[in-house]
mmCIF file with all atom_site columns, C-alpha atoms in Angstrom:
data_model
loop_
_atom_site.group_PDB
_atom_site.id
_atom_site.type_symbol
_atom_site.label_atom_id
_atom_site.label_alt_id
_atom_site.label_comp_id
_atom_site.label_asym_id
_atom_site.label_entity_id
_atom_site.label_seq_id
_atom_site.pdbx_PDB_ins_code
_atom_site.Cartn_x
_atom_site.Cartn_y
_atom_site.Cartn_z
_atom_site.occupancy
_atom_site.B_iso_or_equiv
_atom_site.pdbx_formal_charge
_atom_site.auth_seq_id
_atom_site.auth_comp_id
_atom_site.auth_asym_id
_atom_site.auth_atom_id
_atom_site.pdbx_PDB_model_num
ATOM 1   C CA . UNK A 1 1   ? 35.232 18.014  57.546 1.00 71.00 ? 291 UNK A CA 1
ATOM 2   C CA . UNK A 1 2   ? 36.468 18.665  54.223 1.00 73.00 ? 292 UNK A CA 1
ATOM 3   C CA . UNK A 1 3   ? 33.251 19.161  52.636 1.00 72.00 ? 293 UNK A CA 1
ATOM 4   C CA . UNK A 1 4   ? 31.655 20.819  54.743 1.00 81.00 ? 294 UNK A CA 1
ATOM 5   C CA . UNK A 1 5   ? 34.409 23.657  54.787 1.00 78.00 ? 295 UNK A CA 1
ATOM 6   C CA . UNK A 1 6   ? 34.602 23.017  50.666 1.00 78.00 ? 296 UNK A CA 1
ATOM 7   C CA . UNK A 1 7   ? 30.727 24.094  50.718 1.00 79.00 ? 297 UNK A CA 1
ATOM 8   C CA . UNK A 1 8   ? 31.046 26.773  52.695 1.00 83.00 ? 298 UNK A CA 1
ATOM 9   C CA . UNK A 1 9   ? 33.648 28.183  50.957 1.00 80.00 ? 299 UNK A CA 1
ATOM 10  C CA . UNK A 1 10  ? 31.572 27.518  47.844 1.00 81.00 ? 300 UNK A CA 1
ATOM 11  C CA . UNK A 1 11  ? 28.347 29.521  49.023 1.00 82.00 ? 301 UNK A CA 1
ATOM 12  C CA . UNK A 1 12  ? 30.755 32.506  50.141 1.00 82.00 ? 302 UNK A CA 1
ATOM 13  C CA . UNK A 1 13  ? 32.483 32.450  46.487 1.00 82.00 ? 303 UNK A CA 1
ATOM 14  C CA . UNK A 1 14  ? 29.182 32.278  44.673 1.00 81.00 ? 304 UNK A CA 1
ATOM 15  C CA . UNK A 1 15  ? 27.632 34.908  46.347 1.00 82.00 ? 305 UNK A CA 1
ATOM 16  C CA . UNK A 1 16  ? 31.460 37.091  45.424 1.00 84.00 ? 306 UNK A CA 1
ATOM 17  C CA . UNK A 1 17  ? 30.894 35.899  41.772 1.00 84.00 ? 307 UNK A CA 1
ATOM 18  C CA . UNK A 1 18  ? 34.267 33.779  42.481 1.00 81.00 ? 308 UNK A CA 1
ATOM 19  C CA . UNK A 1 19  ? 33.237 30.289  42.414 1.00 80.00 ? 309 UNK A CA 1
ATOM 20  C CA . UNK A 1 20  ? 35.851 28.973  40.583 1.00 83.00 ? 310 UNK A CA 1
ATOM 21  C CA . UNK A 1 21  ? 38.278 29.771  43.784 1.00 84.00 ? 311 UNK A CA 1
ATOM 22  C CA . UNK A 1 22  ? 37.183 26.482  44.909 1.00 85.00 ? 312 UNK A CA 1
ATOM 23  C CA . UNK A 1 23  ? 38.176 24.359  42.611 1.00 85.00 ? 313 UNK A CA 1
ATOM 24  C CA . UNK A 1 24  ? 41.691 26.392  42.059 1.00 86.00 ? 314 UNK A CA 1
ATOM 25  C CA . UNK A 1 25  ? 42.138 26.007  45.974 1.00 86.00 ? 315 UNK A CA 1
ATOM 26  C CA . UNK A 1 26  ? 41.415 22.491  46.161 1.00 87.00 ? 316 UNK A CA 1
ATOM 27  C CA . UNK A 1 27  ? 43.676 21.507  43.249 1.00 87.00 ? 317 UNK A CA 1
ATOM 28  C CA . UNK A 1 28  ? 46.324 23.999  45.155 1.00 87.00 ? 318 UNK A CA 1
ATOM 29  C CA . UNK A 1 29  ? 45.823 22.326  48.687 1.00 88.00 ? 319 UNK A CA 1
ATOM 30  C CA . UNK A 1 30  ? 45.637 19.207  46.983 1.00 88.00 ? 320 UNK A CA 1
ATOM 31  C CA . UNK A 1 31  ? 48.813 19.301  45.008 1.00 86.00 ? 321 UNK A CA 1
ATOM 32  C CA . UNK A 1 32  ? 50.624 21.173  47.801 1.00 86.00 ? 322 UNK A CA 1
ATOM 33  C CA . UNK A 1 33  ? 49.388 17.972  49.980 1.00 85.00 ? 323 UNK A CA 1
ATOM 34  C CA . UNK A 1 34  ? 50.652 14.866  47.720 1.00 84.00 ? 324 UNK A CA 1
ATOM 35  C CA . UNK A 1 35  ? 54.187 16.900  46.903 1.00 82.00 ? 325 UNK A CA 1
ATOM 36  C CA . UNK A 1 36  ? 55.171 16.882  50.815 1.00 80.00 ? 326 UNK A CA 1
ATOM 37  C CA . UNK A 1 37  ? 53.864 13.433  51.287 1.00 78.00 ? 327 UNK A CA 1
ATOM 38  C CA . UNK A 1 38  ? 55.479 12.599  48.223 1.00 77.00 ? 328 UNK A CA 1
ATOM 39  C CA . UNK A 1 39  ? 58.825 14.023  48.748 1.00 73.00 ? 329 UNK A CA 1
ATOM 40  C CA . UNK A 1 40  ? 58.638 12.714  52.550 1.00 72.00 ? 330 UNK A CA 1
ATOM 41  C CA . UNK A 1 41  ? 57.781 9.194   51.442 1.00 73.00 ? 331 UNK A CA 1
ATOM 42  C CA . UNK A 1 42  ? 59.423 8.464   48.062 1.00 68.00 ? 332 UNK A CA 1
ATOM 43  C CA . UNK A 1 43  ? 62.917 8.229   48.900 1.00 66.00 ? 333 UNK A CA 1
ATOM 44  C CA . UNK A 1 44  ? 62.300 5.541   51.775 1.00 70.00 ? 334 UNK A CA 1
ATOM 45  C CA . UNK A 1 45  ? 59.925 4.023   50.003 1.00 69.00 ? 335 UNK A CA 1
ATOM 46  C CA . UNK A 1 46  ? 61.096 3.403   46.452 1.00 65.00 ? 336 UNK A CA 1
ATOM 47  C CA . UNK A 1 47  ? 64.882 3.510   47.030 1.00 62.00 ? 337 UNK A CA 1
ATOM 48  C CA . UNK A 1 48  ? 65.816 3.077   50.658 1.00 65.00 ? 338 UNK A CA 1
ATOM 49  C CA . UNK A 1 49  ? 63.539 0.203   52.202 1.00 63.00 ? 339 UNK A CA 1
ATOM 50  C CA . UNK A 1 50  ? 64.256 -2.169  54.657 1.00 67.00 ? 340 UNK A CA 1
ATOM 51  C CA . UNK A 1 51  ? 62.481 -4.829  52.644 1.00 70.00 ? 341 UNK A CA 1
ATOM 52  C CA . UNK A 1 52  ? 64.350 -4.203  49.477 1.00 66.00 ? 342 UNK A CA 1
ATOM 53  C CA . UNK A 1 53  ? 67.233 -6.738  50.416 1.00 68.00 ? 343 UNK A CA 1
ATOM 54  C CA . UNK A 1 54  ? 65.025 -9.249  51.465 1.00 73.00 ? 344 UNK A CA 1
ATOM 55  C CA . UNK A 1 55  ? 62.737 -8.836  48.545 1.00 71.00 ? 345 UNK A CA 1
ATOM 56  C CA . UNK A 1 56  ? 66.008 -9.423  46.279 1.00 68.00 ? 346 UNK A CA 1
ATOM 57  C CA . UNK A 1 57  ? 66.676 -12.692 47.613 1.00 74.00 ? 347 UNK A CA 1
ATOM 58  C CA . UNK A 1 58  ? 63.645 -13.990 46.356 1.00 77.00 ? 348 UNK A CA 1
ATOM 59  C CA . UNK A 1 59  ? 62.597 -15.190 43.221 1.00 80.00 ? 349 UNK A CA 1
ATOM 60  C CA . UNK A 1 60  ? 60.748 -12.023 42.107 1.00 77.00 ? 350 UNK A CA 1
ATOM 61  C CA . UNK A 1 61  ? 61.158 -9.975  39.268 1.00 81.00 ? 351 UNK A CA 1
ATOM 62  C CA . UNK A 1 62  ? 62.860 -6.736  40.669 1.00 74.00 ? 352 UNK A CA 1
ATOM 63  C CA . UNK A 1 63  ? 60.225 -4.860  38.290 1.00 79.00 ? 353 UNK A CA 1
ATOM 64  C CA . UNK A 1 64  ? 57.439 -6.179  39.772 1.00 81.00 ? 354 UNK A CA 1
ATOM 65  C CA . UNK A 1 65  ? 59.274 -5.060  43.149 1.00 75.00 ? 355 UNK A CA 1
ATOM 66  C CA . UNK A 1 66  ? 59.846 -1.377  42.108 1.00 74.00 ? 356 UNK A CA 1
ATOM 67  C CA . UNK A 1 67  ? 56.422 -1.693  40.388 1.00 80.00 ? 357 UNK A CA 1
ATOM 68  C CA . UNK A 1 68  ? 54.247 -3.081  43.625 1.00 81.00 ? 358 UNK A CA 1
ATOM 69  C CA . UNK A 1 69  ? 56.406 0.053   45.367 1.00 79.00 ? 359 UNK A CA 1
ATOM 70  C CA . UNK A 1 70  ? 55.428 3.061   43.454 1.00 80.00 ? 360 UNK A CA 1
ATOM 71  C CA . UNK A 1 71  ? 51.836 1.827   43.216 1.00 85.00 ? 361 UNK A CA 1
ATOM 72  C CA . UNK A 1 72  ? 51.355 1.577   47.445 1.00 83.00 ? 362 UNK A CA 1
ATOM 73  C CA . UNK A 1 73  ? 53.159 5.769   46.726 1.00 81.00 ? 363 UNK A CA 1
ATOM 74  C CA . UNK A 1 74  ? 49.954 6.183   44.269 1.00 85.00 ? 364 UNK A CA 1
ATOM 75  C CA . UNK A 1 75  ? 47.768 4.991   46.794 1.00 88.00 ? 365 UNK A CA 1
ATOM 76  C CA . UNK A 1 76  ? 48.519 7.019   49.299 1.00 86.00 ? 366 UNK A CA 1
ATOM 77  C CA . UNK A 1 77  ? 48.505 10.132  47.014 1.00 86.00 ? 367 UNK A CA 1
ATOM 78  C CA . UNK A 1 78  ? 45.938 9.697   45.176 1.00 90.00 ? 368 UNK A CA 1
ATOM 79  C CA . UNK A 1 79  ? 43.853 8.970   48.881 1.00 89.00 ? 369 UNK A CA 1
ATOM 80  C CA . UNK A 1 80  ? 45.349 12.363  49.880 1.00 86.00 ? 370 UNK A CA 1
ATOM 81  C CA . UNK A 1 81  ? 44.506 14.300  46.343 1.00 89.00 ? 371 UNK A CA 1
ATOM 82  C CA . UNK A 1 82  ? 40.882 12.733  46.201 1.00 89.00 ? 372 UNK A CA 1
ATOM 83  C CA . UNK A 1 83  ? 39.990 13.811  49.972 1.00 89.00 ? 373 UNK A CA 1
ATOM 84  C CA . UNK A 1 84  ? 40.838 17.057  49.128 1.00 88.00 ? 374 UNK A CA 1
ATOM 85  C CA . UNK A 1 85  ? 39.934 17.217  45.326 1.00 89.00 ? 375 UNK A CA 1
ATOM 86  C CA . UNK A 1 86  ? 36.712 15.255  44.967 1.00 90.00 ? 376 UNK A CA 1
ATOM 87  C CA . UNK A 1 87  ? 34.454 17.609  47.721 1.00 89.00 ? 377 UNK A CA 1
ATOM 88  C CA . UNK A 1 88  ? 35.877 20.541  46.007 1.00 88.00 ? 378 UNK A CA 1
ATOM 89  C CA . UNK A 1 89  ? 34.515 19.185  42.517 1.00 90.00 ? 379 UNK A CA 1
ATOM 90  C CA . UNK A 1 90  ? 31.515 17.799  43.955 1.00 89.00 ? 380 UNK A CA 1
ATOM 91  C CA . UNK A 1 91  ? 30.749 21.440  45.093 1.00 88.00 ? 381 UNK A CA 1
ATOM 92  C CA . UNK A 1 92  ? 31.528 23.364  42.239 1.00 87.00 ? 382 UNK A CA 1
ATOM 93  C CA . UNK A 1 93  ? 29.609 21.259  40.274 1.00 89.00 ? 383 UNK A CA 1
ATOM 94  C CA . UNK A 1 94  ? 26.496 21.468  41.815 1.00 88.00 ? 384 UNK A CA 1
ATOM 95  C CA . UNK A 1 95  ? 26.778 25.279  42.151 1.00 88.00 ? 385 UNK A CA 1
ATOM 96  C CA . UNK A 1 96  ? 27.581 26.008  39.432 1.00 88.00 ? 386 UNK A CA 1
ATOM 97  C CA . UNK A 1 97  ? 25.227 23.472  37.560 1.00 88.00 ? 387 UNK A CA 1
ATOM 98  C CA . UNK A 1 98  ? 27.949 22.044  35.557 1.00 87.00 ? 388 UNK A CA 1
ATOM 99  C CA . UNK A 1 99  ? 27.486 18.954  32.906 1.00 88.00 ? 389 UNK A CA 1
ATOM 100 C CA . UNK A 1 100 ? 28.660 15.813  32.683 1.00 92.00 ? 390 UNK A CA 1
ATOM 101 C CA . UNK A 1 101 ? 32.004 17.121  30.893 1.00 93.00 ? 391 UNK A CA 1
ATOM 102 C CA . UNK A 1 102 ? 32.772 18.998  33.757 1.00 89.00 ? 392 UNK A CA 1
ATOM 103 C CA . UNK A 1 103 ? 32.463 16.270  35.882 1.00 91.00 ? 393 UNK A CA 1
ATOM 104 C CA . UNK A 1 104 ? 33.931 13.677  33.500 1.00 92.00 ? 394 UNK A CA 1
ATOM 105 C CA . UNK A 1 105 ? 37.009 16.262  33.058 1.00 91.00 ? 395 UNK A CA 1
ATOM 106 C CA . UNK A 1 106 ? 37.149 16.707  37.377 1.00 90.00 ? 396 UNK A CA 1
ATOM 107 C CA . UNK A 1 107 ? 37.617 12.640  37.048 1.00 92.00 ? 397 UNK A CA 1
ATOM 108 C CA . UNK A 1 108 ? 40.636 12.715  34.446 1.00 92.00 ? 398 UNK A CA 1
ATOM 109 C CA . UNK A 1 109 ? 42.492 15.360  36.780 1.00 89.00 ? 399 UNK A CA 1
ATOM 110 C CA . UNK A 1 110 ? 41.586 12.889  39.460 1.00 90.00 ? 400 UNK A CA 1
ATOM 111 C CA . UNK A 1 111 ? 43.653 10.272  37.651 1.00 89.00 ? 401 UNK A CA 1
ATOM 112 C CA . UNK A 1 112 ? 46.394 11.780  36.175 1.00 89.00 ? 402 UNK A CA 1
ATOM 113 C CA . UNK A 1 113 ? 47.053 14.721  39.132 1.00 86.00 ? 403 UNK A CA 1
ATOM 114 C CA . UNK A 1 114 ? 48.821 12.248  41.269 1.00 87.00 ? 404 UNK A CA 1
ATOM 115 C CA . UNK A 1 115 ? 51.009 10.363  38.866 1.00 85.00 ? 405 UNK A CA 1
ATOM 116 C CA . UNK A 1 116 ? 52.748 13.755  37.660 1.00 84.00 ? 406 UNK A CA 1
ATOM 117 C CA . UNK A 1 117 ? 53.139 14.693  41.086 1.00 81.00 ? 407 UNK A CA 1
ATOM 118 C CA . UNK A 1 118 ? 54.686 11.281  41.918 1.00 77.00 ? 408 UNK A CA 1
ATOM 119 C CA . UNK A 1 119 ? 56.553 11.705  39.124 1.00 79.00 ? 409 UNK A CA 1
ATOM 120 C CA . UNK A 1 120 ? 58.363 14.327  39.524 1.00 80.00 ? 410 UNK A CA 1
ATOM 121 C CA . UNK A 1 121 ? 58.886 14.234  43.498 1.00 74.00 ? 411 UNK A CA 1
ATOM 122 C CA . UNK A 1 122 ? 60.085 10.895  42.659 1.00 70.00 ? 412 UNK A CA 1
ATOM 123 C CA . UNK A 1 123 ? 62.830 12.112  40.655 1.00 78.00 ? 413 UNK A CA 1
ATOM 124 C CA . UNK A 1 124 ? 63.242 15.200  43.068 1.00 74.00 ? 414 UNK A CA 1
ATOM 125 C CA . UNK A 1 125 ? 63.992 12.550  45.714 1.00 69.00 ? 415 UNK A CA 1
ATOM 126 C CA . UNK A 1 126 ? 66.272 10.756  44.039 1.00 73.00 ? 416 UNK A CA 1
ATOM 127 C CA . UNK A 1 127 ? 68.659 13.194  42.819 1.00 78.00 ? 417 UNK A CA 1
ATOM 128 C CA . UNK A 1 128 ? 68.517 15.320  46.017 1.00 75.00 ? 418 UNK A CA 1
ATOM 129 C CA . UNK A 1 129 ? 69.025 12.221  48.443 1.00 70.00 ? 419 UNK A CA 1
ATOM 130 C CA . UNK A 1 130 ? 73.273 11.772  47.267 1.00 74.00 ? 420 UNK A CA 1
ATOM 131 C CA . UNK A 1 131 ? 73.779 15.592  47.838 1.00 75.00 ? 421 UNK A CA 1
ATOM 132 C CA . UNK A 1 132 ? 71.948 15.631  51.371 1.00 68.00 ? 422 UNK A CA 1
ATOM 133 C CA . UNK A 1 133 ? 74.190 12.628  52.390 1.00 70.00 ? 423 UNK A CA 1
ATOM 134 C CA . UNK A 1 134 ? 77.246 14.866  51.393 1.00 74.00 ? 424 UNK A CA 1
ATOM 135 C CA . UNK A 1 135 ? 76.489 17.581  53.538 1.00 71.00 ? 425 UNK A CA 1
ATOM 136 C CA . UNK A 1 136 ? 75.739 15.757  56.468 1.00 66.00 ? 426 UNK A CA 1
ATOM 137 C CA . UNK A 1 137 ? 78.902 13.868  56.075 1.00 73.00 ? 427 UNK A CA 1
ATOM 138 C CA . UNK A 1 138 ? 80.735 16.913  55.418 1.00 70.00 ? 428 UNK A CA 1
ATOM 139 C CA . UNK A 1 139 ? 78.841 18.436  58.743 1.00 65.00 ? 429 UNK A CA 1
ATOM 140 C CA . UNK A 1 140 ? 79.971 15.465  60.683 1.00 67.00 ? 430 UNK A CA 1
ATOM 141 C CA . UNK A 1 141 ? 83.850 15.967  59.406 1.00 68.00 ? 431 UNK A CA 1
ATOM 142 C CA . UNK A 1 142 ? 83.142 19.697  60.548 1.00 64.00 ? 432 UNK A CA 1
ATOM 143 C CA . UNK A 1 143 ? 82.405 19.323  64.029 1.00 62.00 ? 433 UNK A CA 1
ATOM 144 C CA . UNK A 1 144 ? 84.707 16.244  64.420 1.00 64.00 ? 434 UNK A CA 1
ATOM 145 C CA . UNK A 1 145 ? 87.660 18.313  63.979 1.00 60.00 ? 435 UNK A CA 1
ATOM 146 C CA . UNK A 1 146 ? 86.417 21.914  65.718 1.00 58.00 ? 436 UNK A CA 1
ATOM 147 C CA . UNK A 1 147 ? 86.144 18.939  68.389 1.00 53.00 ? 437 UNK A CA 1
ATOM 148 C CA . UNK A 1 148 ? 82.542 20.078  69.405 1.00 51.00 ? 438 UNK A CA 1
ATOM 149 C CA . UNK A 1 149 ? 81.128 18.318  72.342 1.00 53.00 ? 439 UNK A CA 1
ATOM 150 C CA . UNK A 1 150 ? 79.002 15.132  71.552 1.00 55.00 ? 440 UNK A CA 1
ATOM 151 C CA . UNK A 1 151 ? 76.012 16.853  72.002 1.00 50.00 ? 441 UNK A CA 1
ATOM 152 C CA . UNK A 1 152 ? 75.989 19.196  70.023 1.00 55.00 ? 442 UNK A CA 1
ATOM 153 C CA . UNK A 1 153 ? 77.274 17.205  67.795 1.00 53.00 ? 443 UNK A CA 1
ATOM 154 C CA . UNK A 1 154 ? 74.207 15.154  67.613 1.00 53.00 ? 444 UNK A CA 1
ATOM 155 C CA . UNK A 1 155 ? 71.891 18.190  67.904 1.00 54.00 ? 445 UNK A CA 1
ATOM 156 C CA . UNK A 1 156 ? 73.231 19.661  64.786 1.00 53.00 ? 446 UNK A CA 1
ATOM 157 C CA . UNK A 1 157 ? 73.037 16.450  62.781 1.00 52.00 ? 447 UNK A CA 1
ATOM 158 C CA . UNK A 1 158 ? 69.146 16.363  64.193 1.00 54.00 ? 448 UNK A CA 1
ATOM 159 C CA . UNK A 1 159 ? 68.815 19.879  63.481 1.00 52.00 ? 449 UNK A CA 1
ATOM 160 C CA . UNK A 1 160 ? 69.953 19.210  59.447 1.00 52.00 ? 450 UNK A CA 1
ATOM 161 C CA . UNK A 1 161 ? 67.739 16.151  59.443 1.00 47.00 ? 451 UNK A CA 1
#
């Protein structure tokens, strides 16, 4: 499990005189983690969702729609960031016989981790979602006219996806 490979990893750095690896490889791993599952999820999620037209049609608020949206994205990142995060904390900490800041501060990077990471993958998403559309449009035009066999033709389109 996580923690057991966090603690491990903490004995081996303390005994180096690098214990504060762990904590600057679980934010790493951590971050790394919620940006792909971010980037993967946002654009579907928030802006390209099956339910969107049928949650239009009824009489909510589309705030609360976009709203109820990026908060099921926070949950899922900040369940990703805190399975990594919190054993790597939770370790240092008692190795290193930090205080109650330390552990108070591990908490506010808990909270506010995620939501810059949605944040910006968000808007990643977004603006990078109209300029893959163009290229695979483009790529379709392509092989259209070199008249390219139907399967390859779908291959390639796979193979951009």
């Amino acid at each position: 499990s996580v923690s057991t490979l966090m603690l491990s990893m903490g004995v081996i750095s303390k005994e180096v005189n690098q214990l504060d690896f762990i904590l600057v490889f679980g934010y790493t791993i951590a971050s790394f983690m919620t940006f792909t599952v971010t980037i993967s999820k946002a654009n579907s999620l928030l802006f390209e969702g099956k339910d969107f037209e049928l949650l239009m049609s009824m009489p909510i608020n589309t705030k609360t729609i976009v709203l109820s949206k990026l908060i099921s994205l926070l949950l899922i990142n900040y369940l990703s960031f805190g399975l990594i995060l919190v054993p790597c904390i939770v370790v240092y900490g008692i190795l290193s016989q930090a205080g109650i800041i330390f552990f108070i501060l591990g908490l506010v990077t808990l909270i506010t981790g995620p939501l810059l990471i949605v944040s910006i993958c968000s808007l990643i998403s977004y603006l990078f979602t109209p300029i893959i559309v163009v290229l695979l449009i483009v790529l379709d035009q392509i092989t259209k006219y070199l008249a390219v066999t139907e399967f390859i033709h779908v291959i390639t389109l796979l193979w951009i996806c």
